[in-house]
PDB file of C-alpha atoms and ligand atoms in Angstrom:
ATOM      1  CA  UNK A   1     111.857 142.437 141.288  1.00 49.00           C
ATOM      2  CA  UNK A   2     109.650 142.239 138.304  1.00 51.00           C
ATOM      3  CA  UNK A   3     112.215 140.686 136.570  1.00 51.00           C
ATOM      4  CA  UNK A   4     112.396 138.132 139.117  1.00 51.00           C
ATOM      5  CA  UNK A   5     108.732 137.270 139.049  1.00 52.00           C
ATOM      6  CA  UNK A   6     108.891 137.273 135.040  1.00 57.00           C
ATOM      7  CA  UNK A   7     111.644 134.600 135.237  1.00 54.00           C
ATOM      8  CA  UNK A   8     109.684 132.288 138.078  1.00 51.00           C
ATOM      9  CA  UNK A   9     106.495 132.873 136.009  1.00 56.00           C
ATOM     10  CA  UNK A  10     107.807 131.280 132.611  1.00 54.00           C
ATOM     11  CA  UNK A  11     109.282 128.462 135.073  1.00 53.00           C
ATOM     12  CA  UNK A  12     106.539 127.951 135.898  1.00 53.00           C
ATOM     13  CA  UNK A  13     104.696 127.542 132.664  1.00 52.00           C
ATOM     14  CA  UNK A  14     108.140 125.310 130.817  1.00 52.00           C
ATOM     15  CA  UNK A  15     107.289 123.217 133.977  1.00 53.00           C
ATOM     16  CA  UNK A  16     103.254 122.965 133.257  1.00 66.00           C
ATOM     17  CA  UNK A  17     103.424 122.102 129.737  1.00 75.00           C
ATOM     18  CA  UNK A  18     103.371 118.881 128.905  1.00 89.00           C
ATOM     19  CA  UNK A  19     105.555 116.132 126.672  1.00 96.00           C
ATOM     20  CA  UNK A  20     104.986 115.922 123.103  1.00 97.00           C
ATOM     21  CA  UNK A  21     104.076 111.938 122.216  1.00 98.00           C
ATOM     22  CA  UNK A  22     103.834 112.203 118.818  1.00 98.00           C
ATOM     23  CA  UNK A  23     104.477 115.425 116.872  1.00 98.00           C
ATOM     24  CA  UNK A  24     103.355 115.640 113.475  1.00 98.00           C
ATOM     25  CA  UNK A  25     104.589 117.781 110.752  1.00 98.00           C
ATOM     26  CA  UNK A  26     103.385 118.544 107.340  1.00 98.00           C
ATOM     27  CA  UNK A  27     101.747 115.074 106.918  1.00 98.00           C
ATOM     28  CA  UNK A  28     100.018 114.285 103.301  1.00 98.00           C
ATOM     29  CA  UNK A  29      99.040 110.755 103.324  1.00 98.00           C
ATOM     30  CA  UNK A  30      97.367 109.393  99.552  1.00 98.00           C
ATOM     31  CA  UNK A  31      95.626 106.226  98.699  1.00 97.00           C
ATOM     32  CA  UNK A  32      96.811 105.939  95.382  1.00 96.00           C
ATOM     33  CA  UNK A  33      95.613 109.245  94.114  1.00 96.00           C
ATOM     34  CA  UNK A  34      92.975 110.339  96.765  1.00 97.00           C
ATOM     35  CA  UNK A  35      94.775 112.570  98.707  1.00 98.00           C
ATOM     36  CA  UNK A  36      93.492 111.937 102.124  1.00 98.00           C
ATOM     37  CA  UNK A  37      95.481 114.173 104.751  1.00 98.00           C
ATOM     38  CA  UNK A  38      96.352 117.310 103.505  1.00 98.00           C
ATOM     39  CA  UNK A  39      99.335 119.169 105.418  1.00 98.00           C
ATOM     40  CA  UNK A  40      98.268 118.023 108.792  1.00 98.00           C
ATOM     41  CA  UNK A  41     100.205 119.245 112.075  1.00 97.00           C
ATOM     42  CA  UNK A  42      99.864 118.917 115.406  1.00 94.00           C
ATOM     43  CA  UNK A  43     101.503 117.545 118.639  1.00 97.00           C
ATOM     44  CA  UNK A  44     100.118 114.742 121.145  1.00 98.00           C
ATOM     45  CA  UNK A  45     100.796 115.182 124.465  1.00 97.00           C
ATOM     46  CA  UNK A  46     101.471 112.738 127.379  1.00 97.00           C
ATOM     47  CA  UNK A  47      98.385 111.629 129.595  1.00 97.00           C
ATOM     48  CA  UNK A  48      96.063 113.835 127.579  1.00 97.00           C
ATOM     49  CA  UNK A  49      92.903 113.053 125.986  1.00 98.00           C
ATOM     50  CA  UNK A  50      92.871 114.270 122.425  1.00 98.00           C
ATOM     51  CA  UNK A  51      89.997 113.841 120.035  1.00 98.00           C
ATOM     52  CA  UNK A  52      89.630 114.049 116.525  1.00 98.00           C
ATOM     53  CA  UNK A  53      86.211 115.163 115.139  1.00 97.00           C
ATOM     54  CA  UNK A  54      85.343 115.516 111.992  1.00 96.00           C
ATOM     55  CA  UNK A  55      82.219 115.084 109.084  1.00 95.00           C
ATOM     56  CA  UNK A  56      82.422 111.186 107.837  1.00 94.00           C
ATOM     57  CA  UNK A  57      85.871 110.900 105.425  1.00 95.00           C
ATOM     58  CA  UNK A  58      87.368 113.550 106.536  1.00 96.00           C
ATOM     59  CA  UNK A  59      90.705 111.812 107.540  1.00 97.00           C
ATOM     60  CA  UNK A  60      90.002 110.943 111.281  1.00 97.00           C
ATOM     61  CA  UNK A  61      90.690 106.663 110.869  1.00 96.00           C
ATOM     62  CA  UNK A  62      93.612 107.405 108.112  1.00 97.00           C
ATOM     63  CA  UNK A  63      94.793 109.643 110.405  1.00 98.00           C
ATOM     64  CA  UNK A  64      94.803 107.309 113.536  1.00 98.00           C
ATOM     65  CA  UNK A  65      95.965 104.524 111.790  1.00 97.00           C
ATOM     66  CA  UNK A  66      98.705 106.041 110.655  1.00 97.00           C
ATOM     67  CA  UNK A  67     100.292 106.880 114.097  1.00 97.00           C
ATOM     68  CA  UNK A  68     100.444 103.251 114.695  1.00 96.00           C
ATOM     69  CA  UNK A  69     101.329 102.473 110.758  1.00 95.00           C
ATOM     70  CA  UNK A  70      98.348 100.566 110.366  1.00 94.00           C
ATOM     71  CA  UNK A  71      97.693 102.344 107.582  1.00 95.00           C
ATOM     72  CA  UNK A  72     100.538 101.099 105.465  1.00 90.00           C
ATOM     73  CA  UNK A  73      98.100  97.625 105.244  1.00 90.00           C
ATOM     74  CA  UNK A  74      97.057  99.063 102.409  1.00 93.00           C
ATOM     75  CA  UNK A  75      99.264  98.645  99.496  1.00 93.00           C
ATOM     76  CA  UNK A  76      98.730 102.356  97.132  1.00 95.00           C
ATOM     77  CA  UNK A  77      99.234 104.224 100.494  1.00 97.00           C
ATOM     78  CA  UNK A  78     102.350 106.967 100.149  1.00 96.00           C
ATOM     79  CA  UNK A  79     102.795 109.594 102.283  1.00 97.00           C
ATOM     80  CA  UNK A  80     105.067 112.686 103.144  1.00 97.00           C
ATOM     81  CA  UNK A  81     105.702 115.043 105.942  1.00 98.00           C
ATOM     82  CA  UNK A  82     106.896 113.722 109.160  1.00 98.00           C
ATOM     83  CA  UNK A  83     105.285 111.867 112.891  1.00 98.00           C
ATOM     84  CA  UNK A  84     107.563 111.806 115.302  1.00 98.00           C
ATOM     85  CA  UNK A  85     106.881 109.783 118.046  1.00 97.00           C
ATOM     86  CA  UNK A  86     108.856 110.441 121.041  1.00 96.00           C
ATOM     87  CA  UNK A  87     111.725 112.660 119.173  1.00 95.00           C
ATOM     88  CA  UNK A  88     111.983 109.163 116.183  1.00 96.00           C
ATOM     89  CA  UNK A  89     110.116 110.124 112.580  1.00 97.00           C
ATOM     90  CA  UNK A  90     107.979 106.809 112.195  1.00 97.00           C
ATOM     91  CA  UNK A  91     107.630 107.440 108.622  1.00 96.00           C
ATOM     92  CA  UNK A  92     111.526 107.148 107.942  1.00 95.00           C
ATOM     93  CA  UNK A  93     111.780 103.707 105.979  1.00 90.00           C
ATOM     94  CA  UNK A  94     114.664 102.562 108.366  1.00 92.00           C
ATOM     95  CA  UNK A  95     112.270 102.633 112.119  1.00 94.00           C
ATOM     96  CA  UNK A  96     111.466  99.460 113.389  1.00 91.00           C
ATOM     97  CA  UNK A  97     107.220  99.483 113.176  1.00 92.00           C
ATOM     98  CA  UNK A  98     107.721  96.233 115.550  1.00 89.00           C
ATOM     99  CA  UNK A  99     108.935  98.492 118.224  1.00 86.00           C
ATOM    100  CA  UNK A 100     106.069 100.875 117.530  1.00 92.00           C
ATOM    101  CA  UNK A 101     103.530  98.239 117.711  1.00 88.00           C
ATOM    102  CA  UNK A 102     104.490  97.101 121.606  1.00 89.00           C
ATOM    103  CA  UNK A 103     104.073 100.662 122.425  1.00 95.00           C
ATOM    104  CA  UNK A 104     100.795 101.771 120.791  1.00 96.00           C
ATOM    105  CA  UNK A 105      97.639  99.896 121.882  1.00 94.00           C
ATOM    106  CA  UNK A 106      94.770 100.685 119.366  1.00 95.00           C
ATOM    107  CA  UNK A 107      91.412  99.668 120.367  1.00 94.00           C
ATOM    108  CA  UNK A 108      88.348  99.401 117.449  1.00 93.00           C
ATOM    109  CA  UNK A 109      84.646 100.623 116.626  1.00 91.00           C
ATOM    110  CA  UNK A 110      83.633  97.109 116.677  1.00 91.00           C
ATOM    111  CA  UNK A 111      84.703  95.281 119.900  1.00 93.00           C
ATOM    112  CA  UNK A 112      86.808  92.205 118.383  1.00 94.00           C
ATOM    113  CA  UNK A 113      88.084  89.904 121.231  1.00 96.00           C
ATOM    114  CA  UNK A 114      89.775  86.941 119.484  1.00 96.00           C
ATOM    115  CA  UNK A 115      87.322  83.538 119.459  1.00 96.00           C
ATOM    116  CA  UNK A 116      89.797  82.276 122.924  1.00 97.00           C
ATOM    117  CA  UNK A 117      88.922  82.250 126.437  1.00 98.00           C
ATOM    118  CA  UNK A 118      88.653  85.659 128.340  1.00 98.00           C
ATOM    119  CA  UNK A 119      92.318  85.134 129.919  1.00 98.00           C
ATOM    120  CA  UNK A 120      93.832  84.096 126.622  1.00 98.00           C
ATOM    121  CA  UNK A 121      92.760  87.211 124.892  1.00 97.00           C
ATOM    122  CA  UNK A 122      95.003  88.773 127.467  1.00 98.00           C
ATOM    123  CA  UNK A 123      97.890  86.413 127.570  1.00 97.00           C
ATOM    124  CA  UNK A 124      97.972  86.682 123.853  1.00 96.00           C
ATOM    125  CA  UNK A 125      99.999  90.000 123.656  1.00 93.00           C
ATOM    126  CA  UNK A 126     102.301  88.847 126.028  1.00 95.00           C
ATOM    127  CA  UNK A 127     103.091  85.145 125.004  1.00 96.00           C
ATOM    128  CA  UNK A 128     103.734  86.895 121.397  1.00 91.00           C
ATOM    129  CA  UNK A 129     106.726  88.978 123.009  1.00 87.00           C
ATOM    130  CA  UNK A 130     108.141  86.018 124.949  1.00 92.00           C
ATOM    131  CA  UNK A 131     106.547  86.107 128.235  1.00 94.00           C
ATOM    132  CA  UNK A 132     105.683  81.700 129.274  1.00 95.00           C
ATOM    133  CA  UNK A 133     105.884  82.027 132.910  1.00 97.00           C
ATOM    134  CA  UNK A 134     102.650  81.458 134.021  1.00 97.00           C
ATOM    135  CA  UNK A 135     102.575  83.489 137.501  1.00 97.00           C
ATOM    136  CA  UNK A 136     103.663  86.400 135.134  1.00 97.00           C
ATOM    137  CA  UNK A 137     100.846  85.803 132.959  1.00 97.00           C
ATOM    138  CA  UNK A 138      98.255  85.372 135.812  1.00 98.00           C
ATOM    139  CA  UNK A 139      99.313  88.538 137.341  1.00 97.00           C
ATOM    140  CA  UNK A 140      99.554  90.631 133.241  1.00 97.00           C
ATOM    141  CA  UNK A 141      95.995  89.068 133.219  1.00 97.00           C
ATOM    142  CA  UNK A 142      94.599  90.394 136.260  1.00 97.00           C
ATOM    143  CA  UNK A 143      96.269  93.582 136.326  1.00 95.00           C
ATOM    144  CA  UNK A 144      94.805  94.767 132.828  1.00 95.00           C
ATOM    145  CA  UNK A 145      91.232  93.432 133.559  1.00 96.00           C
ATOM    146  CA  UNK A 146      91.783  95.314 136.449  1.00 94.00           C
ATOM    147  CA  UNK A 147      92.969  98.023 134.641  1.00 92.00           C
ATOM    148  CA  UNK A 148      90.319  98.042 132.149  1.00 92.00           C
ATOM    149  CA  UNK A 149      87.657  98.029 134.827  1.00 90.00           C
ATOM    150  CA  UNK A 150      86.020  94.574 134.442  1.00 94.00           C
ATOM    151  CA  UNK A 151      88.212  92.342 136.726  1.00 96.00           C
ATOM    152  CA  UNK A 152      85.469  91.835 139.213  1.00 95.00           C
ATOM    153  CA  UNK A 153      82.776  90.787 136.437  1.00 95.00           C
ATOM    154  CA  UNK A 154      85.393  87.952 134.705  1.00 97.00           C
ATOM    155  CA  UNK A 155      87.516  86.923 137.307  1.00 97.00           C
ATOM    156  CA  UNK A 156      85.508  83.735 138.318  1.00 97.00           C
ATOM    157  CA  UNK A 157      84.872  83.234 134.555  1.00 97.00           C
ATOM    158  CA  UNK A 158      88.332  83.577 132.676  1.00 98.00           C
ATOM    159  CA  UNK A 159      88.417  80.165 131.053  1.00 97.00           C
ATOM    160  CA  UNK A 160      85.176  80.762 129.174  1.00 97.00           C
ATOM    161  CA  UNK A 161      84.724  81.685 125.654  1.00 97.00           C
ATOM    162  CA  UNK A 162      85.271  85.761 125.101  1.00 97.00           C
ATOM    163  CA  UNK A 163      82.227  85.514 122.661  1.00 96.00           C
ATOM    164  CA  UNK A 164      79.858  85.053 125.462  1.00 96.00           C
ATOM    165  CA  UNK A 165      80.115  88.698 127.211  1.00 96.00           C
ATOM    166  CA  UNK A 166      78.133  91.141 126.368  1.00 94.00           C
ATOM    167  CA  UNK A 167      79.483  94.303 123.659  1.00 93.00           C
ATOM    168  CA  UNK A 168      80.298  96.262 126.562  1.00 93.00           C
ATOM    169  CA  UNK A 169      82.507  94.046 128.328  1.00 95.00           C
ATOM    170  CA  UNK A 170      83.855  92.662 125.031  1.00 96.00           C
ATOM    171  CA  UNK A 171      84.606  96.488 124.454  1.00 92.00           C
ATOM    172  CA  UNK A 172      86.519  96.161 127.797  1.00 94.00           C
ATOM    173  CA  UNK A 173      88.222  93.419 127.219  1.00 96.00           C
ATOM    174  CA  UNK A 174      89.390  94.782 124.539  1.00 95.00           C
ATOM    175  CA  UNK A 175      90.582  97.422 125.882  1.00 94.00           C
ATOM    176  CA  UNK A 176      92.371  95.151 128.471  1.00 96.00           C
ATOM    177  CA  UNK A 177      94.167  93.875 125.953  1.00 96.00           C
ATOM    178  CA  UNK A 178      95.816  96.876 124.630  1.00 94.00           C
ATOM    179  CA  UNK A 179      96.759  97.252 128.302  1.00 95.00           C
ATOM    180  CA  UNK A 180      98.272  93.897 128.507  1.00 96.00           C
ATOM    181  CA  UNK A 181     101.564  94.992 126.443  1.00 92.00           C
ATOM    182  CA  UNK A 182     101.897  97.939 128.575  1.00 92.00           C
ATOM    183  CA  UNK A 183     101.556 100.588 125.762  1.00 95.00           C
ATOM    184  CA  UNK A 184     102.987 104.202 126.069  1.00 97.00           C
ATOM    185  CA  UNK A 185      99.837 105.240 123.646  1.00 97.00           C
ATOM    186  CA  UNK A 186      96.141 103.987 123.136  1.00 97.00           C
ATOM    187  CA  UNK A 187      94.875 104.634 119.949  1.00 97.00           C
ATOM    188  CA  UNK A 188      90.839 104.882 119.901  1.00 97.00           C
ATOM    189  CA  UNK A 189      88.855 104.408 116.797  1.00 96.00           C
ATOM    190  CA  UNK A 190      85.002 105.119 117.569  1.00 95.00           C
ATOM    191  CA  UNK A 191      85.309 103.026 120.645  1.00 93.00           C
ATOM    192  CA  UNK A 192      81.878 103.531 121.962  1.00 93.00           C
ATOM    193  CA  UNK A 193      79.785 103.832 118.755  1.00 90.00           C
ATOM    194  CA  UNK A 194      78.455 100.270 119.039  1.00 87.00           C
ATOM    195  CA  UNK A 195      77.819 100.509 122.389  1.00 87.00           C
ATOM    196  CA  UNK A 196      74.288 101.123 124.674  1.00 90.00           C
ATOM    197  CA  UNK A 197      74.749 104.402 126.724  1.00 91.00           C
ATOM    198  CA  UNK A 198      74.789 102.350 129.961  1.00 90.00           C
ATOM    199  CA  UNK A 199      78.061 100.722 128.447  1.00 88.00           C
ATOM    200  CA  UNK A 200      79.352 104.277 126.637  1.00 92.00           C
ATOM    201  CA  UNK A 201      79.439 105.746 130.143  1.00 93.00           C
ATOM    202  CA  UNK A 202      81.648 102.825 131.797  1.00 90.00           C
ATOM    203  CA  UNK A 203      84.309 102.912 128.698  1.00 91.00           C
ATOM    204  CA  UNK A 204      84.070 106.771 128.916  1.00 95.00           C
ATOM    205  CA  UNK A 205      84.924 106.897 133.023  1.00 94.00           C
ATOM    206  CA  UNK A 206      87.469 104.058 132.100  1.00 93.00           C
ATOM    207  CA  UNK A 207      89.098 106.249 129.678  1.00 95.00           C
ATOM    208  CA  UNK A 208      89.405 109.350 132.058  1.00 95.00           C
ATOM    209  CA  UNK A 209      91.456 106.978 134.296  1.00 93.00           C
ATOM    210  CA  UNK A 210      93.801 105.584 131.931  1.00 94.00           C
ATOM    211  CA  UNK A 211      94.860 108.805 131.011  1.00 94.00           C
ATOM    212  CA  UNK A 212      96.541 109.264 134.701  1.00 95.00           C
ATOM    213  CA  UNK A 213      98.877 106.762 133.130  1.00 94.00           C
ATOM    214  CA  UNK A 214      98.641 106.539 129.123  1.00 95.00           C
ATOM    215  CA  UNK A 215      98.114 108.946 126.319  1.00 97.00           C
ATOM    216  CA  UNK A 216      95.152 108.715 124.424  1.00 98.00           C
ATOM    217  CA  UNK A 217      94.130 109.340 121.164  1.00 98.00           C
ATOM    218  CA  UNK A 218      90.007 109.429 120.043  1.00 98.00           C
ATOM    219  CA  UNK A 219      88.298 109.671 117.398  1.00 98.00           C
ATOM    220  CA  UNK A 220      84.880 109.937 117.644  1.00 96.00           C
ATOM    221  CA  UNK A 221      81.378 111.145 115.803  1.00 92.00           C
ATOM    222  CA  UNK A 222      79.754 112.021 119.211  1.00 93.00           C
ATOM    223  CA  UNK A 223      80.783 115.753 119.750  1.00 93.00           C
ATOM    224  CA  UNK A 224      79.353 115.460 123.453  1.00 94.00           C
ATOM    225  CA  UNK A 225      81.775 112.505 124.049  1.00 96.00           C
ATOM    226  CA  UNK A 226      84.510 114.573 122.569  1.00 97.00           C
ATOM    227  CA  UNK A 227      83.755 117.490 125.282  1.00 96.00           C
ATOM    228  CA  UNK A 228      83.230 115.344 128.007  1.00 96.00           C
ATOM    229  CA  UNK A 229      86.490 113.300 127.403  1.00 97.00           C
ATOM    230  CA  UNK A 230      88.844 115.150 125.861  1.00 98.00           C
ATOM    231  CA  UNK A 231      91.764 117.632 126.417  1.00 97.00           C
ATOM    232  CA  UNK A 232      92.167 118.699 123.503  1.00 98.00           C
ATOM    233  CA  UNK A 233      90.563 118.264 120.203  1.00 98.00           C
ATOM    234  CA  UNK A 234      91.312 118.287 116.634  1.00 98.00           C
ATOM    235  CA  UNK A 235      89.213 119.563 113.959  1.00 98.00           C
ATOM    236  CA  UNK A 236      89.169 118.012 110.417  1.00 98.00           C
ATOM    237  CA  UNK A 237      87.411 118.798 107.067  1.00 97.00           C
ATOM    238  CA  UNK A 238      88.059 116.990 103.769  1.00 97.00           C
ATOM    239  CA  UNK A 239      91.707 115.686 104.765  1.00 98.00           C
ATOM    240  CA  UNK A 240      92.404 118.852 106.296  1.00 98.00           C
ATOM    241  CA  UNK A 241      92.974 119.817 109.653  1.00 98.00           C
ATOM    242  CA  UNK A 242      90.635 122.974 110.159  1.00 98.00           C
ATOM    243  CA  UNK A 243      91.432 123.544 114.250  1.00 98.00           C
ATOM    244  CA  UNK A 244      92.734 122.078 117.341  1.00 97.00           C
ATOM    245  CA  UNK A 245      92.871 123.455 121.155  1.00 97.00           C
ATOM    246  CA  UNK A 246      92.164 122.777 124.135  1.00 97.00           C
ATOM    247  CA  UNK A 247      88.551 121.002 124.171  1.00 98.00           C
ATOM    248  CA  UNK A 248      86.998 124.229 125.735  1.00 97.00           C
ATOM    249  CA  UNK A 249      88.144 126.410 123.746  1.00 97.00           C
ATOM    250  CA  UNK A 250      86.882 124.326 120.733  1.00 97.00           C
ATOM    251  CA  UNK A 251      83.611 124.032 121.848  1.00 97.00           C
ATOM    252  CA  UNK A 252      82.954 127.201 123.131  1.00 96.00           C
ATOM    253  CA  UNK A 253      85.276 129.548 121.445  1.00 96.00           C
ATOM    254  CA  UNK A 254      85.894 128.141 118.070  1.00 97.00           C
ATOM    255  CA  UNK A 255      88.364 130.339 115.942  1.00 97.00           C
ATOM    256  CA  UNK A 256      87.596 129.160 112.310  1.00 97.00           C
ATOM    257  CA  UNK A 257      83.561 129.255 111.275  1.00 96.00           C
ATOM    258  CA  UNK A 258      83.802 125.601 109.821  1.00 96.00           C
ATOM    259  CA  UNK A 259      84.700 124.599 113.303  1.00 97.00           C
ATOM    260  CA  UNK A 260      81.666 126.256 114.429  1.00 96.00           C
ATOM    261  CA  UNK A 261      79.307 125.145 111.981  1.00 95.00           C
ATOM    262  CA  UNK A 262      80.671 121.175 112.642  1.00 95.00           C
ATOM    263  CA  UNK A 263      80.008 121.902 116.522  1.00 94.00           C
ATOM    264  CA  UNK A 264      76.437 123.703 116.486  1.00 91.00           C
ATOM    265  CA  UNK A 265      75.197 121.066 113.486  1.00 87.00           C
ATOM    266  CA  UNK A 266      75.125 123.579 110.514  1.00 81.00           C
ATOM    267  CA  UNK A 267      77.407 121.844 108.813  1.00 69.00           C
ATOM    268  CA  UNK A 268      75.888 120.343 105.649  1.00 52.00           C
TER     269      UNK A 268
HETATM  270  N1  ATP B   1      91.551 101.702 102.023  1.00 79.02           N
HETATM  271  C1  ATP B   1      91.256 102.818 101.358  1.00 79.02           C
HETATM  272  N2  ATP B   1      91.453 102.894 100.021  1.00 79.02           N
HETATM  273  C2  ATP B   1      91.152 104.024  99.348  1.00 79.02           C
HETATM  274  N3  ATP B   1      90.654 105.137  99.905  1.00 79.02           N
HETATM  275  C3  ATP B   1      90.428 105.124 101.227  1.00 79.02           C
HETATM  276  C4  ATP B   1      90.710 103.961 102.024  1.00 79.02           C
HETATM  277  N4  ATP B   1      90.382 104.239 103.308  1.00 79.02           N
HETATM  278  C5  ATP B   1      89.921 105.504 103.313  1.00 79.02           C
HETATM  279  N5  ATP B   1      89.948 106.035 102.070  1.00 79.02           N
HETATM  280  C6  ATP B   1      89.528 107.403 101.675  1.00 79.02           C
HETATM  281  O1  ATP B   1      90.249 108.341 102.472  1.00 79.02           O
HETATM  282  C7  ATP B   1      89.399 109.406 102.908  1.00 79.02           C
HETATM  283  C8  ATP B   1      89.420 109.468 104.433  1.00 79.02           C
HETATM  284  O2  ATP B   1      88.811 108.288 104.950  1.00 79.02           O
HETATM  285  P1  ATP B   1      88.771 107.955 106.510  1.00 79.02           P
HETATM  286  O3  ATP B   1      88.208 106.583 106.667  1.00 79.02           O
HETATM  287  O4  ATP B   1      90.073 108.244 107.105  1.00 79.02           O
HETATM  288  O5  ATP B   1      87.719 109.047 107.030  1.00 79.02           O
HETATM  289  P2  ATP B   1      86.970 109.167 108.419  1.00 79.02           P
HETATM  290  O6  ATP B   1      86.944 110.619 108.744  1.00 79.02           O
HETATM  291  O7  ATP B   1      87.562 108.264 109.413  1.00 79.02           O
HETATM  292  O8  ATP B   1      85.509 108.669 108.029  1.00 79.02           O
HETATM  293  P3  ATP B   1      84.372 107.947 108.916  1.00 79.02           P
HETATM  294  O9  ATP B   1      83.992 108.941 109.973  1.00 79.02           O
HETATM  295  O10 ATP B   1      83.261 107.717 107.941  1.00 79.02           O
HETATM  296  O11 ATP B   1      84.963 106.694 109.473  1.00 79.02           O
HETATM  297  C9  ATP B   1      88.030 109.125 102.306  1.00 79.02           C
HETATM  298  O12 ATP B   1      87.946 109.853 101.109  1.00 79.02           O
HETATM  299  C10 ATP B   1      88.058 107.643 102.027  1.00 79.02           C
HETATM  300  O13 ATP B   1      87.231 107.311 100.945  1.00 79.02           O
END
């Protein structure tokens, strides 16, 4: 009978955990010859939160960036190791970073809505990959404002100017936007760090609901945000990635003392 139980327990727990997004392995990224990430490994998992902390140039934006290849803009960058991203290594020279792009959303510190009305910041995404049908675009429009939470604030204002809402709603929109090409993964870079609190709290609630339907990848300064928002969290130090767990166990139980002096502000 034991045995039995044994078998439906570990059923059980292949069932509860959760798809791999990206899986990184052995990643060392340089900019010419500052080496930036240093062996870094660790999965992403579907319709998680997962936030990367970390002491300022530590790795956190190189890292980010380059799950979306972003990084690549600039031109000493090498790297080695491997990301997969959904079972594909997005470092091999031969993957398509177009089709990479139209799944990963990545949304900035800075809120920057393009200088076009509110609905065209929207439609922008999708008129780039074909989409001229207007009904299509109406409904692409509404559905991500919706999505973002900040429909009912625009909607009787979509022709005017996106540089004439405040940083929380550009923030939004922004976020809207990434939403509007129907992304598999939002990428995160400090979203909330020029934000009032009033403002952090909205893009913080909006973030625990997109994760019923996207993955999402943080980084953020604000170790509070991290525990509120996140699943799991990532750990780095000097292009090195020190820890990563489940968000609790971070916070409460960290294994490695760095971890623990980052989290109770000893860290000098
Ligand atoms: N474009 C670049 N050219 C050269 N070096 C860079 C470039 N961008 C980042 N670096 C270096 O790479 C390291 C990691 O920087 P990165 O911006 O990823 O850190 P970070 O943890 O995001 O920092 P912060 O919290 O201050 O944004 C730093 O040593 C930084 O100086």
């Amino acid at each position: 009978m034991k045995f039995v139980t044994d078998i439906k327990n570990t059923r059980q727990e292949e069932k509860k955990q959760p798809t791999k997004v990206y899986d990184t392995k052995d990643l060392n990224l340089w900019y010419g010859n500052t080496h930036a990430l240093k062996n870094v490994n660790f999965p992403i998992y579907e319709k998680e939160v997962t936030a990367i902390i970390g002491p300022s140039g530590c790795g956190k934006s190189t890292f980010l960036k380059t799950l979306n290849r972003m990084v690549e803009l600039v031109p000493s960058v090498h790297t080695s190791g491997t990301i997969e991203y959904r079972g594909e290594n997005i470092l091999d020279p031969n993957f398509m970073v177009e089709d990479l792009r139209t799944k990963v959303g990545m949304v900035f510190q800075k809120p920057n809505p393009f200088p076009k009305s509110i609905y065209d910041n929207i439609a922008y995404g999708p008129r780039i990959h074909g989409i001229k049908d207007r009904k299509i675009l109406d409904d692409i429009v509404e559905s991500s404002l919706r999505g973002a939470a900040i429909w009912n604030e625009v909607k009787d204002r979509l022709k005017e100017n996106a540089y004439g809402m405040s940083g929380g709603q550009q923030q939004r929109l922004c976020i809207a936007r990434a939403l509007a090409i129907e992304p598999d993964v939002i990428l995160m870079d400090e979203p909330t760090s020029a934000l009032d609190p009033k403002s952090t709290l909205k893009v913080e609630e909006l973030i625990q609901e997109l994760k019923k339907d996207f993955s999402i990848v943080i980084v953020t300064h604000n170790m509070q945000q991290a525990a509120r928002i996140s699943d799991r969290t990532a750990f780095m130090l000097n292009g090195e990635l020190i820890e990563y767990d489940y968000t609790d166990d971070i916070f409460q139980h960290p294994k490695d003392e760095r971890t623990e002096d980052y989290i109770t502000g000893r860290f000098g």
